[in-house]
């Protein structure tokens, strides 16, 4: 038992800012990198570079989350498991995505194999969604759980709003088409924004 | 809801981390309850009351 009377660890604000910045930067960097990759015609070398960038961002995200959790005294077992699951799912996603695209372009996949490649690429992302659900189920601390649920609802609401508005803008040919898999990065962006907005609010 | 958690903790010279460990919750939870950002569930309120050997009404009151 510590005798410290400090209510808030000194590292708390800095670690929170770092995590929020990485959460917001994560989808922006990935989407921006994807757009740059397509616009600049960087080829396979560019794609490998993009994957390396994505892996660096993933490691940065997990490390920032763990540092903040430790600084705030909320590094719960459920949160640690969540971080590990997300890390594994992210790495699998990047590897399978690369292989699927490579196979599609060079091995001219068709029929059931093409379906399998597409589903295999989506599978790790479903793993991320499963990890989020497990976090809510396994988190025994009611306050932390309420925060997670609130952030998830904000992210989901933001995703529905953006998706609906963008859908109609796209319908009237005012904006370009966005692939449906963009929902997860947009949801993650919503989580980051909610983390900033509701940090000091009554739960 | 108002509460006397910070005063009761200070009387015992416990840090937020000390109290969190006794309640088996995160330090962040203790901070959120003390500052009125979060109202605990009834089971947690009972655990807090049991720890301080008081009734819930002696610790928590209406705004």
Short mmCIF file of C-alpha atoms in Angstrom, two decimals:
data_model
loop_
_atom_site.label_atom_id
_atom_site.label_comp_id
_atom_site.label_asym_id
_atom_site.label_seq_id
_atom_site.Cartn_x
_atom_site.Cartn_y
_atom_site.Cartn_z
CA UNK A 1 0.00 0.00 0.00
CA UNK A 2 1.39 3.39 -0.93
CA UNK A 3 1.37 6.39 1.37
CA UNK A 4 1.14 8.80 -1.51
CA UNK A 5 -1.70 11.30 -1.29
CA UNK A 6 -1.40 12.41 -4.90
CA UNK A 7 -4.84 12.18 -6.52
CA UNK A 8 -3.73 12.26 -10.11
CA UNK A 9 -0.45 10.88 -11.46
CA UNK A 10 1.72 13.53 -13.08
CA UNK A 11 1.94 11.52 -16.28
CA UNK A 12 -1.86 11.44 -16.76
CA UNK A 13 -2.44 14.53 -18.97
CA UNK A 14 0.56 13.87 -21.17
CA UNK A 15 -0.30 10.21 -21.67
CA UNK A 16 -3.95 11.09 -22.43
CA UNK A 17 -2.95 13.68 -25.02
CA UNK A 18 -0.55 11.21 -26.59
CA UNK A 19 -3.22 8.50 -26.85
CA UNK A 20 -5.84 10.88 -28.26
CA UNK A 21 -3.36 12.16 -30.84
CA UNK A 22 -2.44 8.64 -31.94
CA UNK A 23 -6.10 7.50 -32.10
CA UNK A 24 -6.99 10.45 -34.32
CA UNK A 25 -3.80 10.18 -36.39
CA UNK A 26 -4.26 6.43 -36.96
CA UNK A 27 -7.14 6.49 -39.49
CA UNK A 28 -5.99 9.79 -40.98
CA UNK A 29 -2.52 8.41 -41.73
CA UNK A 30 -3.91 5.15 -43.09
CA UNK A 31 -6.55 6.80 -45.29
CA UNK A 32 -4.10 9.50 -46.41
CA UNK A 33 -1.46 6.90 -47.14
CA UNK A 34 -3.96 4.88 -49.16
CA UNK A 35 -4.99 7.91 -51.19
CA UNK A 36 -1.33 8.85 -51.78
CA UNK A 37 -0.51 5.28 -52.76
CA UNK A 38 -3.23 5.32 -55.41
CA UNK A 39 -2.64 8.87 -56.63
CA UNK A 40 1.13 8.59 -56.93
CA UNK A 41 1.10 5.11 -58.54
CA UNK A 42 3.80 3.84 -56.20
CA UNK A 43 3.25 0.19 -57.07
CA UNK A 44 4.20 -2.77 -54.92
CA UNK A 45 7.10 -0.97 -53.25
CA UNK A 46 4.68 1.75 -52.19
CA UNK A 47 2.26 -0.86 -50.88
CA UNK A 48 4.98 -2.50 -48.78
CA UNK A 49 5.90 0.94 -47.46
CA UNK A 50 2.25 1.57 -46.64
CA UNK A 51 2.06 -1.70 -44.72
CA UNK A 52 5.17 -0.81 -42.74
CA UNK A 53 3.62 2.57 -41.96
CA UNK A 54 0.42 0.87 -40.82
CA UNK A 55 2.36 -1.51 -38.55
CA UNK A 56 4.29 1.39 -37.02
CA UNK A 57 1.00 3.20 -36.35
CA UNK A 58 -0.46 0.05 -34.80
CA UNK A 59 2.48 -0.37 -32.44
CA UNK A 60 2.30 3.35 -31.56
CA UNK A 61 -1.43 3.03 -30.82
CA UNK A 62 -1.03 0.03 -28.55
CA UNK A 63 1.96 1.51 -26.71
CA UNK A 64 0.14 4.82 -26.19
CA UNK A 65 -2.95 3.02 -24.90
CA UNK A 66 -0.92 0.93 -22.47
CA UNK A 67 1.10 3.93 -21.25
CA UNK A 68 -2.08 5.88 -20.57
CA UNK A 69 -3.72 2.94 -18.85
CA UNK A 70 -0.75 2.58 -16.52
CA UNK A 71 -0.60 6.33 -15.86
CA UNK A 72 -4.28 6.50 -15.01
CA UNK A 73 -4.33 3.38 -12.86
CA UNK A 74 -6.75 1.63 -15.19
CA UNK A 75 -4.52 -0.97 -16.78
CA UNK A 76 -7.12 -3.63 -16.09
CA UNK A 77 -6.60 -7.26 -17.17
CA UNK A 78 -9.49 -6.85 -19.63
CA UNK A 79 -7.85 -3.81 -21.21
CA UNK A 80 -4.49 -5.57 -21.49
CA UNK A 81 -6.20 -8.53 -23.18
CA UNK A 82 -8.01 -6.11 -25.50
CA UNK A 83 -4.75 -4.45 -26.49
CA UNK A 84 -3.11 -7.79 -27.21
CA UNK A 85 -6.09 -8.98 -29.25
CA UNK A 86 -6.20 -5.77 -31.27
CA UNK A 87 -2.47 -5.98 -31.91
CA UNK A 88 -2.72 -9.56 -33.20
CA UNK A 89 -5.79 -8.75 -35.32
CA UNK A 90 -4.12 -5.68 -36.79
CA UNK A 91 -0.97 -7.53 -37.76
CA UNK A 92 -3.02 -10.37 -39.29
CA UNK A 93 -5.12 -7.84 -41.18
CA UNK A 94 -2.11 -6.14 -42.71
CA UNK A 95 -0.46 -9.42 -43.70
CA UNK A 96 -3.65 -10.95 -45.17
CA UNK A 97 -4.56 -7.72 -46.94
CA UNK A 98 -1.18 -7.60 -48.63
CA UNK A 99 -1.34 -11.27 -49.65
CA UNK A 100 -4.92 -10.99 -50.91
CA UNK A 101 -4.20 -7.96 -53.05
CA UNK A 102 -1.02 -9.53 -54.37
CA UNK A 103 -2.85 -12.77 -55.18
CA UNK A 104 -5.72 -10.88 -56.83
CA UNK A 105 -3.38 -8.87 -59.05
CA UNK A 106 -0.81 -11.54 -59.94
CA UNK A 107 -2.49 -14.91 -59.60
CA UNK A 108 -5.77 -13.75 -61.11
CA UNK A 109 -7.96 -15.35 -58.46
CA UNK A 110 -11.52 -16.12 -59.48
CA UNK A 111 -14.59 -17.97 -58.25
CA UNK A 112 -14.49 -19.54 -54.76
CA UNK A 113 -10.82 -18.64 -54.24
CA UNK A 114 -11.58 -14.97 -54.83
CA UNK A 115 -14.48 -15.16 -52.36
CA UNK A 116 -12.19 -16.84 -49.83
CA UNK A 117 -9.53 -14.15 -50.28
CA UNK A 118 -12.08 -11.37 -49.75
CA UNK A 119 -13.59 -13.00 -46.64
CA UNK A 120 -10.12 -13.81 -45.27
CA UNK A 121 -9.18 -10.14 -45.56
CA UNK A 122 -12.27 -9.11 -43.63
CA UNK A 123 -11.84 -11.80 -40.94
CA UNK A 124 -9.19 -9.98 -38.83
CA UNK A 125 -11.35 -6.84 -38.85
CA UNK A 126 -14.22 -8.94 -37.50
CA UNK A 127 -11.69 -10.06 -34.90
CA UNK A 128 -11.24 -6.40 -33.91
CA UNK A 129 -15.00 -5.99 -33.52
CA UNK A 130 -15.05 -9.18 -31.42
CA UNK A 131 -12.20 -7.80 -29.26
CA UNK A 132 -14.23 -4.62 -28.64
CA UNK A 133 -17.25 -6.69 -27.61
CA UNK A 134 -15.11 -8.86 -25.31
CA UNK A 135 -13.70 -5.71 -23.69
CA UNK A 136 -17.18 -4.54 -22.73
CA UNK A 137 -18.08 -8.03 -21.47
CA UNK A 138 -14.84 -8.70 -19.58
CA UNK A 139 -14.22 -5.26 -18.06
CA UNK A 140 -15.23 -5.68 -14.41
CA UNK A 141 -14.67 -2.03 -13.45
CA UNK A 142 -18.09 -0.39 -13.91
CA UNK A 143 -16.77 3.13 -14.45
CA UNK A 144 -14.26 2.07 -17.10
CA UNK A 145 -16.96 -0.06 -18.73
CA UNK A 146 -19.35 2.89 -18.84
CA UNK A 147 -16.67 4.99 -20.52
CA UNK A 148 -15.98 2.30 -23.11
CA UNK A 149 -19.68 1.94 -23.90
CA UNK A 150 -20.11 5.70 -24.16
CA UNK A 151 -17.15 6.06 -26.51
CA UNK A 152 -18.38 3.15 -28.63
CA UNK A 153 -21.87 4.68 -28.91
CA UNK A 154 -20.39 8.03 -29.89
CA UNK A 155 -18.19 6.35 -32.50
CA UNK A 156 -21.15 4.38 -33.83
CA UNK A 157 -23.39 7.46 -33.94
CA UNK A 158 -20.70 9.41 -35.77
CA UNK A 159 -20.26 6.57 -38.23
CA UNK A 160 -24.03 6.39 -38.94
CA UNK A 161 -24.23 10.17 -39.39
CA UNK A 162 -21.19 10.41 -41.66
CA UNK A 163 -22.24 7.32 -43.61
CA UNK A 164 -25.77 8.61 -44.20
CA UNK A 165 -24.70 12.10 -45.26
CA UNK A 166 -21.89 10.75 -47.45
CA UNK A 167 -24.23 8.19 -48.98
CA UNK A 168 -26.65 10.84 -50.22
CA UNK A 169 -23.83 13.12 -51.36
CA UNK A 170 -22.47 10.18 -53.33
CA UNK A 171 -25.94 9.37 -54.67
CA UNK A 172 -26.13 12.83 -56.21
CA UNK A 173 -22.56 12.50 -57.53
CA UNK A 174 -21.19 15.27 -55.36
CA UNK A 175 -18.46 13.20 -53.70
CA UNK A 176 -16.42 10.17 -54.80
CA UNK A 177 -17.31 6.61 -53.84
CA UNK A 178 -15.89 5.35 -50.54
CA UNK A 179 -15.45 1.59 -50.05
CA UNK A 180 -17.60 0.04 -47.32
CA UNK A 181 -14.56 -1.21 -45.40
CA UNK A 182 -13.85 2.42 -44.45
CA UNK A 183 -16.44 2.05 -41.67
CA UNK A 184 -13.90 0.70 -39.19
CA UNK A 185 -11.34 3.53 -39.58
CA UNK A 186 -14.19 6.08 -39.36
CA UNK A 187 -15.50 4.34 -36.23
CA UNK A 188 -11.99 4.47 -34.73
CA UNK A 189 -11.86 8.20 -35.52
CA UNK A 190 -15.14 8.61 -33.62
CA UNK A 191 -13.65 6.80 -30.62
CA UNK A 192 -10.73 9.22 -30.60
CA UNK A 193 -12.96 12.28 -30.86
CA UNK A 194 -15.25 11.01 -28.07
CA UNK A 195 -12.19 10.44 -25.88
CA UNK A 196 -11.38 14.14 -26.25
CA UNK A 197 -14.96 15.44 -25.85
CA UNK A 198 -16.13 13.37 -22.86
CA UNK A 199 -12.88 13.18 -20.92
CA UNK A 200 -14.05 15.46 -18.12
CA UNK A 201 -17.81 14.96 -18.34
CA UNK A 202 -20.11 13.29 -15.85
CA UNK A 203 -20.43 9.63 -16.82
CA UNK B 1 -25.01 13.13 -6.10
CA UNK B 2 -22.65 14.50 -3.44
CA UNK B 3 -20.37 12.27 -1.41
CA UNK B 4 -17.87 12.40 1.46
CA UNK B 5 -15.46 9.93 -0.07
CA UNK B 6 -12.52 12.32 -0.27
CA UNK B 7 -12.92 13.38 3.37
CA UNK B 8 -13.30 9.80 4.60
CA UNK B 9 -10.26 8.77 2.59
CA UNK B 10 -8.21 11.67 3.92
CA UNK B 11 -9.17 10.83 7.50
CA UNK B 12 -7.58 7.43 6.99
CA UNK B 13 -4.61 8.85 5.08
CA UNK B 14 -5.42 6.70 2.08
CA UNK B 15 -4.48 7.67 -1.45
CA UNK B 16 -6.94 7.12 -4.28
CA UNK B 17 -4.89 4.10 -5.26
CA UNK B 18 -5.15 2.72 -1.71
CA UNK B 19 -8.92 3.07 -1.75
CA UNK B 20 -9.14 1.65 -5.26
CA UNK B 21 -7.23 -1.45 -4.20
CA UNK B 22 -9.47 -1.93 -1.16
CA UNK B 23 -12.59 -1.63 -3.34
CA UNK B 24 -11.06 -3.67 -6.17
CA UNK B 25 -11.76 -0.94 -8.72
CA UNK B 26 -9.51 1.30 -10.80
CA UNK B 27 -7.98 4.46 -9.33
CA UNK B 28 -9.76 6.29 -12.11
CA UNK B 29 -13.09 5.05 -10.75
CA UNK B 30 -12.34 6.42 -7.29
CA UNK B 31 -11.37 9.76 -8.81
CA UNK B 32 -14.53 9.89 -10.93
CA UNK B 33 -16.77 9.12 -7.94
CA UNK B 34 -15.01 11.62 -5.66
CA UNK B 35 -15.26 14.43 -8.18
CA UNK B 36 -18.91 13.69 -8.96
CA UNK B 37 -18.23 12.67 -12.55
CA UNK B 38 -19.66 9.22 -11.93
CA UNK B 39 -22.36 7.91 -9.60
CA UNK B 40 -21.54 4.34 -8.49
CA UNK B 41 -23.94 1.47 -8.92
CA UNK B 42 -25.81 0.26 -5.84
CA UNK B 43 -23.53 -2.80 -5.35
CA UNK B 44 -20.43 -0.57 -5.44
CA UNK B 45 -22.05 1.97 -3.11
CA UNK B 46 -22.69 -0.87 -0.63
CA UNK B 47 -19.05 -1.98 -0.92
CA UNK B 48 -17.91 1.57 -0.20
CA UNK B 49 -20.27 1.80 2.78
CA UNK B 50 -19.09 -1.56 4.11
CA UNK B 51 -15.45 -0.53 3.80
CA UNK B 52 -16.00 2.64 5.85
CA UNK B 53 -18.42 0.83 8.18
CA UNK B 54 -21.14 3.38 7.46
CA UNK B 55 -24.50 3.44 5.74
CA UNK B 56 -24.77 4.59 2.13
CA UNK B 57 -26.74 7.65 3.30
CA UNK B 58 -23.85 8.69 5.56
CA UNK B 59 -21.52 8.79 2.55
CA UNK B 60 -23.78 9.78 -0.36
CA UNK B 61 -26.43 12.48 -0.43
CA UNK B 62 -28.62 14.26 -3.02
CA UNK B 63 -27.26 17.37 -4.78
#
